[in-house]
XYZ file of C-alpha atoms in Angstrom:
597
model
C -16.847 -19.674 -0.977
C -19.394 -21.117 1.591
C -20.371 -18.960 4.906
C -17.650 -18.657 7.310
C -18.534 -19.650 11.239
C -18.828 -16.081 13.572
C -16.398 -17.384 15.462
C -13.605 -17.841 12.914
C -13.477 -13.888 12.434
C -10.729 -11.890 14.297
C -11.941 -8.444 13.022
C -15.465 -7.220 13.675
C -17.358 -4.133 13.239
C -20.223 -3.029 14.743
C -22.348 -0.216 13.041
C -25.512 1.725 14.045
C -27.363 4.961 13.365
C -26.208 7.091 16.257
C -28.212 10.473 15.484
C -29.717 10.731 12.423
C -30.293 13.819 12.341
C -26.274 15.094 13.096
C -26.015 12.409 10.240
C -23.665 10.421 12.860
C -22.571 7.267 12.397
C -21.007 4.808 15.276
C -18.900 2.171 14.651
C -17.305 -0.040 17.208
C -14.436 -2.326 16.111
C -13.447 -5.223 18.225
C -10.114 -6.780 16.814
C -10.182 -10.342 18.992
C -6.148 -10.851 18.461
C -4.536 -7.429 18.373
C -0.729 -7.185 17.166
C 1.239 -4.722 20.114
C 1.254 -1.344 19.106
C -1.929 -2.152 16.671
C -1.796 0.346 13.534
C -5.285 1.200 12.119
C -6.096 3.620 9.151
C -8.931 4.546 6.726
C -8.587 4.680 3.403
C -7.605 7.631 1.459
C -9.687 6.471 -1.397
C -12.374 4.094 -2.986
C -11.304 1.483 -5.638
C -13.189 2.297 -8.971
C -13.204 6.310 -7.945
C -9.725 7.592 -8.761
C -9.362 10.643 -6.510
C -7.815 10.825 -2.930
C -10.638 11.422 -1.099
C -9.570 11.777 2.298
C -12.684 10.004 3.925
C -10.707 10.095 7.638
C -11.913 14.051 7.178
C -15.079 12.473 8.679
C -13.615 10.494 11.566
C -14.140 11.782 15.221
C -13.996 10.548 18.555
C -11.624 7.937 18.057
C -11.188 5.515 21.478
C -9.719 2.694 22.717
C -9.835 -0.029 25.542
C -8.575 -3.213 26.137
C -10.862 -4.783 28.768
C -11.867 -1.806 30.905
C -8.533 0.377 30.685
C -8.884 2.920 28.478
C -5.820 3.060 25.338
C -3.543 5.466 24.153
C -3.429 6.375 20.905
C -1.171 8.401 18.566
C -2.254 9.749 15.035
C 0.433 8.594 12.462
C -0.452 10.824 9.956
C -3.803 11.688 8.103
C -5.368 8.466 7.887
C -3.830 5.954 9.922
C -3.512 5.798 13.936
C -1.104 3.703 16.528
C -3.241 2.011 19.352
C -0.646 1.539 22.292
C -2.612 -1.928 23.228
C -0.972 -4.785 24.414
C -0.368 -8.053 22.425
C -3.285 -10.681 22.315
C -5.657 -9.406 24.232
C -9.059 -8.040 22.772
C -8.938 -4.599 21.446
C -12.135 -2.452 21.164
C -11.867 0.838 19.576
C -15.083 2.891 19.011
C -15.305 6.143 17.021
C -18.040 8.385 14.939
C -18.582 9.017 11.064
C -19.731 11.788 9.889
C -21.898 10.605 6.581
C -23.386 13.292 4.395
C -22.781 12.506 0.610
C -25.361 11.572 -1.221
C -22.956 10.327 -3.612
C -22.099 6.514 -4.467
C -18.745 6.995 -3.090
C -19.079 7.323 0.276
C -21.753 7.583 3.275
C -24.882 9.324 4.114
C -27.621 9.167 6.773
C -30.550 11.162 7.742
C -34.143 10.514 8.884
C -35.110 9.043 5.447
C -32.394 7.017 3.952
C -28.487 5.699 5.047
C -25.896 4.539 2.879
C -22.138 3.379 3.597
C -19.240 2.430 1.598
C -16.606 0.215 4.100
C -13.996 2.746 2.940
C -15.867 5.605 4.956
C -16.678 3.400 7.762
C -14.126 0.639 8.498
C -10.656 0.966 9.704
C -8.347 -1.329 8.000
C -6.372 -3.529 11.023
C -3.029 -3.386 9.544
C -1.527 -7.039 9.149
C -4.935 -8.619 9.559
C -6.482 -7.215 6.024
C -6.577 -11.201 4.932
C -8.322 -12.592 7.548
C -12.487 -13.319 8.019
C -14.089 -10.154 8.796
C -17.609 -9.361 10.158
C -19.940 -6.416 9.985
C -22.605 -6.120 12.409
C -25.581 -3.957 11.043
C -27.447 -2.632 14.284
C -31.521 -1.437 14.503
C -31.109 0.493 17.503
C -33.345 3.581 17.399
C -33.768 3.134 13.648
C -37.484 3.517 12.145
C -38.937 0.457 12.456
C -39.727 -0.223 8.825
C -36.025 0.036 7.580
C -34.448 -2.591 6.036
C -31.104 -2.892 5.429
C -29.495 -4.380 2.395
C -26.133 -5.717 1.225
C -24.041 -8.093 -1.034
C -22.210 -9.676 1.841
C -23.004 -13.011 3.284
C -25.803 -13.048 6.036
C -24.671 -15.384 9.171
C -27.159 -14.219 11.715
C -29.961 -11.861 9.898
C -33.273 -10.729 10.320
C -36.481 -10.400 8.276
C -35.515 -6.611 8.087
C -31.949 -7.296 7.308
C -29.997 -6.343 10.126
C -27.520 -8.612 11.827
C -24.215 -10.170 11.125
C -22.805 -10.322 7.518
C -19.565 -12.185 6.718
C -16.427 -11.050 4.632
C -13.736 -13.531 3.512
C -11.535 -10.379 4.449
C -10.731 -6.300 4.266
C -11.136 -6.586 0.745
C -14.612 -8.010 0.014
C -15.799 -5.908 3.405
C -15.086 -2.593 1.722
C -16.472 -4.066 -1.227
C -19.465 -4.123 -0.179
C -21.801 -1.644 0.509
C -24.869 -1.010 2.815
C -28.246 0.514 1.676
C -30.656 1.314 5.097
C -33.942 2.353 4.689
C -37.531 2.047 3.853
C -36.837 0.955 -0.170
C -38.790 -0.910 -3.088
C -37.343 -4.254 -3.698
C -37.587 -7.313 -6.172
C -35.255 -9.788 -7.557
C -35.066 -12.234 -10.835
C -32.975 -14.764 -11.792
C -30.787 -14.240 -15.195
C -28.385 -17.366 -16.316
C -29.327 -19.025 -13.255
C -27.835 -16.513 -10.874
C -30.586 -14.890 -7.994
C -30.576 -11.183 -8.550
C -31.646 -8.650 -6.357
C -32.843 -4.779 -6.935
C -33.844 -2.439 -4.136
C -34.756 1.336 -5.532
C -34.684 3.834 -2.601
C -36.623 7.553 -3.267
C -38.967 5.851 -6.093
C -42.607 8.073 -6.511
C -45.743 5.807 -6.434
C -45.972 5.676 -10.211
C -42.579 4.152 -10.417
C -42.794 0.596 -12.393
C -40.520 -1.715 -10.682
C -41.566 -4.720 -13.010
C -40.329 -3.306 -16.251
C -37.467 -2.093 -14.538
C -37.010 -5.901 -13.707
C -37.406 -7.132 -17.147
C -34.803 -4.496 -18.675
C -32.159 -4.968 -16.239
C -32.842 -9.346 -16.379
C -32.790 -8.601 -20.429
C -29.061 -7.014 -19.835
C -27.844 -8.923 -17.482
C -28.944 -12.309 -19.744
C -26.855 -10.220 -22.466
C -23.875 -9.562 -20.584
C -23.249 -13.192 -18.948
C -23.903 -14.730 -22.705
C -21.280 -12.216 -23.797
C -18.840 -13.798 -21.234
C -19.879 -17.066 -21.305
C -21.514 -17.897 -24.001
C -23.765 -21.497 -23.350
C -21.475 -21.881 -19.967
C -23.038 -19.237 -17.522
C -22.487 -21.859 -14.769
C -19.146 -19.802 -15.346
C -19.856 -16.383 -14.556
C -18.145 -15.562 -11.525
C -20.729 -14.134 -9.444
C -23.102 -16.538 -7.961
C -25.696 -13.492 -6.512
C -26.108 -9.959 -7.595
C -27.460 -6.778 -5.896
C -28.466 -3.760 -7.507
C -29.017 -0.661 -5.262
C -30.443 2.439 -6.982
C -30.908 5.720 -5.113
C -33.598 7.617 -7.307
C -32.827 11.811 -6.603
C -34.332 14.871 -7.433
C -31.268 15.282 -9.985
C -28.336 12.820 -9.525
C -26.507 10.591 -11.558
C -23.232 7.887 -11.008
C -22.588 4.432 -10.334
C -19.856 2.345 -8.472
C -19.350 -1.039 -9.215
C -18.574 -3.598 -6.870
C -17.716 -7.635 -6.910
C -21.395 -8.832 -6.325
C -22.637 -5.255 -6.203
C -23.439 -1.884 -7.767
C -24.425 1.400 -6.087
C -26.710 3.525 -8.469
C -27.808 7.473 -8.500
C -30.488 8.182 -11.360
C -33.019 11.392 -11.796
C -36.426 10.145 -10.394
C -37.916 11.624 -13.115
C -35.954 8.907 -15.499
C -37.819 5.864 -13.618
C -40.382 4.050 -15.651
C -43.556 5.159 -14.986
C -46.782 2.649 -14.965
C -48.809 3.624 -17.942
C -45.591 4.377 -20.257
C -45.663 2.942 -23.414
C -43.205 -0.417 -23.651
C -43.295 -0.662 -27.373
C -40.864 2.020 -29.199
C -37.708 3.667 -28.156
C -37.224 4.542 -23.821
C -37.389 7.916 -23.372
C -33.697 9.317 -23.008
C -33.869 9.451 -19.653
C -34.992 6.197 -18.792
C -32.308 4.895 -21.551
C -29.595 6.860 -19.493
C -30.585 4.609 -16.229
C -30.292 1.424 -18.663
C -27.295 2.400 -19.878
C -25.958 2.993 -16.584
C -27.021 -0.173 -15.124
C -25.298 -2.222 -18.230
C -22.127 0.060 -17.944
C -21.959 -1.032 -14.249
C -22.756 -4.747 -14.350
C -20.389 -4.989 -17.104
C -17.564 -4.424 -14.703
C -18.412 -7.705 -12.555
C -15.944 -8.922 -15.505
C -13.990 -6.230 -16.380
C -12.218 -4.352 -13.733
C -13.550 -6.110 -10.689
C -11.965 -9.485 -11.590
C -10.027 -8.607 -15.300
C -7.913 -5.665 -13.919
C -5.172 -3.585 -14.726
C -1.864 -5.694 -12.980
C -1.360 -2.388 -11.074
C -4.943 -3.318 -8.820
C -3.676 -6.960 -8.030
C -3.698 -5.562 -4.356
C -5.392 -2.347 -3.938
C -3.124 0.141 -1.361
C -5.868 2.321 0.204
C -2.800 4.284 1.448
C -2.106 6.616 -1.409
C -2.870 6.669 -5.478
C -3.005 3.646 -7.813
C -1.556 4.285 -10.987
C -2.986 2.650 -14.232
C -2.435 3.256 -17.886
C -5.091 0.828 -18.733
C -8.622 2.690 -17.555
C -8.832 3.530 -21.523
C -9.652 -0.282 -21.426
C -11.424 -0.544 -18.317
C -13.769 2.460 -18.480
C -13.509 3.037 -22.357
C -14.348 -0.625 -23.176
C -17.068 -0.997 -20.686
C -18.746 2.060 -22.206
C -18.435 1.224 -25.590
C -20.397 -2.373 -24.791
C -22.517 -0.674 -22.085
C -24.799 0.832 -24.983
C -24.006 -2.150 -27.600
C -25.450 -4.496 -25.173
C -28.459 -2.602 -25.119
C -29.034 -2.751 -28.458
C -28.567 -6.556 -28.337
C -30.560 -7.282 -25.943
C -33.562 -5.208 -28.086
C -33.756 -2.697 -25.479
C -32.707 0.012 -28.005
C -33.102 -0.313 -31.694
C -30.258 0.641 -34.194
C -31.470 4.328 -34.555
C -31.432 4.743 -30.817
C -28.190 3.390 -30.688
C -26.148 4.903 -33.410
C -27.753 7.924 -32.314
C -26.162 7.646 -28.670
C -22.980 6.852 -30.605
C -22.914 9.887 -32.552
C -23.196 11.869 -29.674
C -20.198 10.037 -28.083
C -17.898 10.680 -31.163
C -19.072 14.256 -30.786
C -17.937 14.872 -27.422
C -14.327 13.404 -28.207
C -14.095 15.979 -31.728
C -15.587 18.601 -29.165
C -12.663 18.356 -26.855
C -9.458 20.475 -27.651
C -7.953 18.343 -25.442
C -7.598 15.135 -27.327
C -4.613 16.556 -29.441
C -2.680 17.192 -25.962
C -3.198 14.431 -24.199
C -3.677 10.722 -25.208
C -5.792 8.390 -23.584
C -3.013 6.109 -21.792
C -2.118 9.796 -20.027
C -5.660 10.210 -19.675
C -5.655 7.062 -17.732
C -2.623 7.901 -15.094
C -3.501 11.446 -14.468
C -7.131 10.655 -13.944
C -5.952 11.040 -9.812
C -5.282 14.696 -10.813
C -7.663 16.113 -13.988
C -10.549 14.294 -14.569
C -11.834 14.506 -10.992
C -10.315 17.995 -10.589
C -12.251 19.073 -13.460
C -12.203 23.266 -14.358
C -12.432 25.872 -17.295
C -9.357 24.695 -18.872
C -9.704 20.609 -18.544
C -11.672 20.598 -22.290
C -8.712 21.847 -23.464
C -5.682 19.836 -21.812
C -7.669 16.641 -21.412
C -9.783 13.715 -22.908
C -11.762 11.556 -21.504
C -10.686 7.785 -20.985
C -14.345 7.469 -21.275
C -15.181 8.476 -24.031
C -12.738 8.361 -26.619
C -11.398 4.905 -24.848
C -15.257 3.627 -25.974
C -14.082 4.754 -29.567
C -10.915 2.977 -29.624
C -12.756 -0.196 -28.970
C -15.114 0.221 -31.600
C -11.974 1.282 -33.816
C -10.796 -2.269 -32.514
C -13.936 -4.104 -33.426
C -14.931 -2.777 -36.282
C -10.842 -3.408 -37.692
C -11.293 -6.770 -36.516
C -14.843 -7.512 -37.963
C -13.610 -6.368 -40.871
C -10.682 -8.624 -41.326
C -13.175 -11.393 -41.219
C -11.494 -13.342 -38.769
C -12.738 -12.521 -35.086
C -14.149 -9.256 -32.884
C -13.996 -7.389 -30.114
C -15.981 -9.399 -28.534
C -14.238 -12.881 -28.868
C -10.977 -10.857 -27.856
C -12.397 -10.090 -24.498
C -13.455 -13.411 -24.008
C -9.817 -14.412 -25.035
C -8.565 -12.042 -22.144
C -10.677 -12.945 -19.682
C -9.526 -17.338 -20.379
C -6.083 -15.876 -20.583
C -5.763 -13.921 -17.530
C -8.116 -16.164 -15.802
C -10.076 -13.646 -14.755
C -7.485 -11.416 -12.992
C -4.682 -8.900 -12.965
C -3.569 -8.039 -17.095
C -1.174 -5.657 -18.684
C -1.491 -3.992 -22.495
C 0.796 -6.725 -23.265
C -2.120 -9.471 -22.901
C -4.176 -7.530 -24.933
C -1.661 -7.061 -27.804
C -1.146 -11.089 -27.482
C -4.497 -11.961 -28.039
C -5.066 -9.867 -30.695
C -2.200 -11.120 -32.923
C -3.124 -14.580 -32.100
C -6.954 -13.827 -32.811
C -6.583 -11.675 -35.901
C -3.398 -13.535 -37.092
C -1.617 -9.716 -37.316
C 0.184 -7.579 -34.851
C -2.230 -4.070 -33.618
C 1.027 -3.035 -31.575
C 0.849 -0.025 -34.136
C -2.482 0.716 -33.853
C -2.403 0.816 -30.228
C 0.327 3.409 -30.351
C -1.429 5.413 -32.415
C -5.137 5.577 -31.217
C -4.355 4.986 -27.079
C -0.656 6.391 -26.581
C -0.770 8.902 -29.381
C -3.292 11.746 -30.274
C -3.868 11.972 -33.689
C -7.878 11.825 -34.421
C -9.096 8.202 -34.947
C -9.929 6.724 -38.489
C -13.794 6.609 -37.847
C -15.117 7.456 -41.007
C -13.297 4.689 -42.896
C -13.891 2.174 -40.419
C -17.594 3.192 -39.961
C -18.359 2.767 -43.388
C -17.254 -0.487 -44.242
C -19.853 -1.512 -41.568
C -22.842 0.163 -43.507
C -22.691 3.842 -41.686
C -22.171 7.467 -43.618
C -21.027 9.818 -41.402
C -21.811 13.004 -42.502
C -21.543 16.678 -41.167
C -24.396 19.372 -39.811
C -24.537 22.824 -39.129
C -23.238 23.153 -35.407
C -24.895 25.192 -32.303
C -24.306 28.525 -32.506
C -22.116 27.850 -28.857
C -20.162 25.443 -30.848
C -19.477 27.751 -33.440
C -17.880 30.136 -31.314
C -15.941 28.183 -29.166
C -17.971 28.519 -25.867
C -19.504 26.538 -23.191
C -22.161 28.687 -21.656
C -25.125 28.327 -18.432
C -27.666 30.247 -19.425
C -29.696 29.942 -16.310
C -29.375 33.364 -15.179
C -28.180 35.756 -18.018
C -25.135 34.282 -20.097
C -22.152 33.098 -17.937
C -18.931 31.378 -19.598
C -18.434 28.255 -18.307
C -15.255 26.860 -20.825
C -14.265 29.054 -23.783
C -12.310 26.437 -26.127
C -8.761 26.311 -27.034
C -7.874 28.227 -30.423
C -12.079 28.943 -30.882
C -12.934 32.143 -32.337
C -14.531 33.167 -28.437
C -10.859 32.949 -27.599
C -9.127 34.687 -30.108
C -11.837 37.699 -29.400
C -10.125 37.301 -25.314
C -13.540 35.456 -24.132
C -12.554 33.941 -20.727
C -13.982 31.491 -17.865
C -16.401 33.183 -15.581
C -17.387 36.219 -17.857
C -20.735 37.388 -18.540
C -22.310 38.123 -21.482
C -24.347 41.128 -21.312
C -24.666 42.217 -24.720
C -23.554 43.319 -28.391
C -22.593 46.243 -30.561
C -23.362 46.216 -34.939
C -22.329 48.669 -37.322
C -20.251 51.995 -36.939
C -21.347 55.470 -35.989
C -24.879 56.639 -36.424
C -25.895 53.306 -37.797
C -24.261 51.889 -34.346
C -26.654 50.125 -32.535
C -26.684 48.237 -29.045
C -28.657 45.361 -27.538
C -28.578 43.529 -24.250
C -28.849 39.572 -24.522
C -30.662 37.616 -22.099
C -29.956 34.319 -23.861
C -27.723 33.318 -26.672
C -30.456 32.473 -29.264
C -30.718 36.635 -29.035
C -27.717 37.254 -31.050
C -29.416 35.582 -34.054
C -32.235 38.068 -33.929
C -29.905 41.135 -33.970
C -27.014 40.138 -36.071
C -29.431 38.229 -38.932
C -26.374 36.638 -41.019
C -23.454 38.493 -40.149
C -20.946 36.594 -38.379
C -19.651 39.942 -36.547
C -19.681 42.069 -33.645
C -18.552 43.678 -30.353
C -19.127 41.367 -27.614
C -19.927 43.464 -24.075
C -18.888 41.629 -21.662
C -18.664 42.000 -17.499
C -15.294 40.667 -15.486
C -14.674 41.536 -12.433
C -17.350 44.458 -12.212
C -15.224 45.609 -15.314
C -17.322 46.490 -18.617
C -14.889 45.071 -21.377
C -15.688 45.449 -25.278
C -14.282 42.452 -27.171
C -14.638 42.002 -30.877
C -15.690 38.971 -32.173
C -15.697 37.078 -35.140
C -16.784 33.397 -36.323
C -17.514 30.987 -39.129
C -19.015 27.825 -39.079
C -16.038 25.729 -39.212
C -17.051 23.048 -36.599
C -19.806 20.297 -37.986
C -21.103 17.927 -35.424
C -21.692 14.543 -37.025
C -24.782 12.016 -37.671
C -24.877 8.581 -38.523
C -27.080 7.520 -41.018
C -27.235 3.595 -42.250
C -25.989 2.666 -45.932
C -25.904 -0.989 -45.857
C -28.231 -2.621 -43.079
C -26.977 -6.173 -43.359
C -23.188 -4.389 -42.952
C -24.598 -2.652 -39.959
C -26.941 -5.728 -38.102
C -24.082 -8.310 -38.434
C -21.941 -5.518 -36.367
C -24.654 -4.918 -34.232
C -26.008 -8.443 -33.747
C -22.569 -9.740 -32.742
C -22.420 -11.698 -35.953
C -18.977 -12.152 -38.466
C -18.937 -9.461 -40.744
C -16.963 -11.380 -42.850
């Protein structure tokens, strides 16, 4: 869509940096054809996060005028207000943000860096969501070496970046957010389509060219995955990428033409790091990250559940599908590496095993199946606590595993893949709103055979996935190994300061002894009268030392200032799992992309 004239906009917002050191936002909002009665609200939550968020929580000072008589206004409820303005005449309400979340989700300023998401920022002008919007981005008492950077379009910009930015409407605004700052910045061009990467917190030895070079190489991967020869059809025409390197931090949002990043700033590339070999893990997390999130410029920004065809900011969106959205997209977030030579196939299988290792690692995935995953995700998996590892998996995760379940079924038949089924999808749905129902379709029309059962099983049911089987008709043993002592016992454990319980899992020998969620570890008790002994434990890799091979003893334990003696008792019954390579040529035509026929 070409740039929209200034004047065609009814809805504009005005932002600047009121006090950066309250972390104060102001934002003035000038709506030029007001309905009477005008209802305005914020939104609860931010599409891609699934978690009422509340972000009005932030909101203060909320005023109105029309002209130079002030407004009333009435709060509706605990997002939304009622400005008492008069028909057709121009409405200006102004109001403050509080922004401290260094998160991707939401908004932050202080004297080094600002960030905002249009779903912290912007009130949505009820009845007017569809029509041109315009964000003003204001230098006012701003350093004068920030920049400002975003994915909407510039109309009236500066060298710096600040000015007026267009929105077709509400939608693409909040869809786009706002990096401020003194950042690093480059761009490339992958597929013909102008990229842009701006890197805010980055150390001097931070190397911003291979950083370049990896993301072009995945990008390049991930529109050829789409589009094959055609990348004229990809649907984004410019890209930014906007990476906020912390202290420790990870997460990513995606957006339409956008992505907000978090990564360690330790897991930059350095200058004077060695190119040729495997990244570090660190640095491979960041890649992996930045795949998993441009990925989603396809699939769940534009090929989205039918539920998203219109996002209500107003309350929950319920999905069964996020197995697909969020479990496909990380199952080709680390493929994609690996074809686009970033990782070789040790790397990746190795990141693989460790994904099929946090799924058989979860109690949880014989209560609850992945399409429940998916729908409750607005009440578990962002409400995490001691018990969530045992009533819940992770759409993540195990969704990645039914997808390479999927492809590696589908290889095998001979006849088509994973891949040329999302291509399929995304022709069929023409890039937009889908159902489970369009996947099933494609798949009996690409495989010639109906996976209606095998969905049932592996998304809606909760049986443990055929792996194994599947795994090794594509050239991969998996075999078993002696677990972590933790693992063996059933415990999740922070050891930072003395042993604390952090999860104890369900039916685990830690919880049959009456281990529980917040205890301490303090020490154990061998043997029986005067061969009794007693020893504290400052980290688990003690109990080795004083128990040599037996398997038994009395736990002590702290709860609630309480001194509690449990007995305990284990075997090594769980075996984490490695992949090691049987038939290469089986493995590199799965890997490549190629028919494993």
């Amino acid at each position: 869509m070409g740039s929209l004239p200034a004047s065609s906009t009814q809805v504009g917002y005005a932002v600047r940096a009121l006090d950066l050191q309250a972390h104060l936002f102001e934002v003035t909002l000038t709506i030029d054809q007001p309905a009477a009665n005008q209802v305005v609200s914020l939104p609860v939550w931010i599409p891609g996060s699934y978690l009422l968020r509340e972000f009005a929580k932030h909101l203060q000072c909320l005023q109105a005028r029309q002209g130079h008589k002030p407004v009333t206004i009435t709060q509706r409820d605990k997002c939304s207000w009622q400005i008492h303005a008069k028909a057709g005449k121009a409405l200006v309400l102004t109001y403050q943000v509080y922004a401290f979340d260094s998160s991707v989700r939401t908004a932050w300023l202080d004297s080094q860096r600002g960030f905002f998401n249009g779903t912290s920022l912007c009130l949505r002008v009820h009845g007017q969501e569809d029509t041109p919007h315009r964000l003003t981005l204001i230098d006012e008492g701003l350093p004068k070496e920030w920049q400002a950077a975003t994915a909407l379009r510039a109309q009236r910009v500066s060298k710096r970046g600040f000015g007026d930015y267009l929105a077709a409407n509400y939608d693409e605004l909040v869809d786009s957010p706002v990096e401020l700052g003194q950042f690093w910045r480059g761009e490339f061009v992958a597929a013909g389509i102008k990229h842009h990467f701006i890197v805010s917190g980055a150390p001097a030895s931070f190397d911003g060219a291979r950083l370049l070079a990896d993301t072009q190489a995945i990008c390049e991967a991930e529109i050829r995955f789409w589009h094959g020869r055609q990348a004229q059809q990809a649907p984004q025409r410019h890209y930014l990428f906007m990476l906020n390197a912390m202290h420790d931090g990870y997460g990513g949002l995606e957006h339409c033409n956008s992505t907000a990043l978090i990564c360690k700033r330790a897991d930059l590339p350095r200058h004077g790091q060695a190119k040729v070999g495997a990244p570090s893990d660190g640095y491979t997390t960041l890649l992996g990250l930045i795949s998993h999130e441009y990925f989603h410029t396809w699939n769940v920004k534009r090929l989205r559940p039918a539920e998203f065809s219109r996002y209500d900011y107003a309350q929950e969106n319920y999905t069964e599908l996020l197995w697909f959205f969020e479990g496909f997209t990380s199952y080709f977030d680390d493929l994609l590496l690996r074809r686009a030579t970033l990782i070789d196939n040790a790397h990746y299988l190795k990141l693989l095993a460790r994904t099929i290792n946090q799924v058989l690692q979860t109690p949880g995935r014989q209560v609850q199946s992945v399409a429940q995953s998916s729908r409750d995700a607005w009440v578990k998996y962002y409400r995490q606590d001691e018990n969530t590892v045992n009533a819940t998996v992770s759409y993540y995760t195990k969704g990645s595993l039914v997808a390479l379940c999927l492809d590696l079924s589908l290889r095998h038949s001979g006849k088509t893949s994973l891949d040329a089924v999302m291509r399929a999808l995304w022709l069929r749905c023409q890039g937009g709103p889908m159902t489970q129902d369009d996947l099933l379709a494609v798949l009996a029309d690409l495989s010639g055979k109906s996976y209606a059962n095998e969905l049932q099983q592996w998304v809606h049911g909760t049986a443990d996935l055929p792996l194994k089987k599947l795994l090794k008709q594509h050239g991969i043993r998996v075999e078993e190994t002696p677990a972590p002592l933790a693992d063996q016992l059933g415990l999740k454990l922070n050891e930072q300061q003395g042993i604390r319980v952090k999860n104890v899992l369900r039916g685990s020998a830690a919880e049959l002894a009456g281990f529980a969620a917040g205890d301490e570890w303090l020490g154990v008790a061998t043997g029986e009268g005067k061969t009794s002994q007693r020893w504290r434990l400052n980290k688990l890799d003690d109990l080795a030392t004083y128990l040599g091979s037996d398997t038994r003893c009395r736990a002590l334990v702290a709860r609630d200032q309480r001194l509690l003696t449990l007995s305990l008792n284990w075997m090594d019954t769980v075996r984490p799992v490695i992949l090691a390579v049987s038939d290469t040529q089986a493995l590199n035509a799965w890997l490549d992309g190629k028919s494993s026929a």
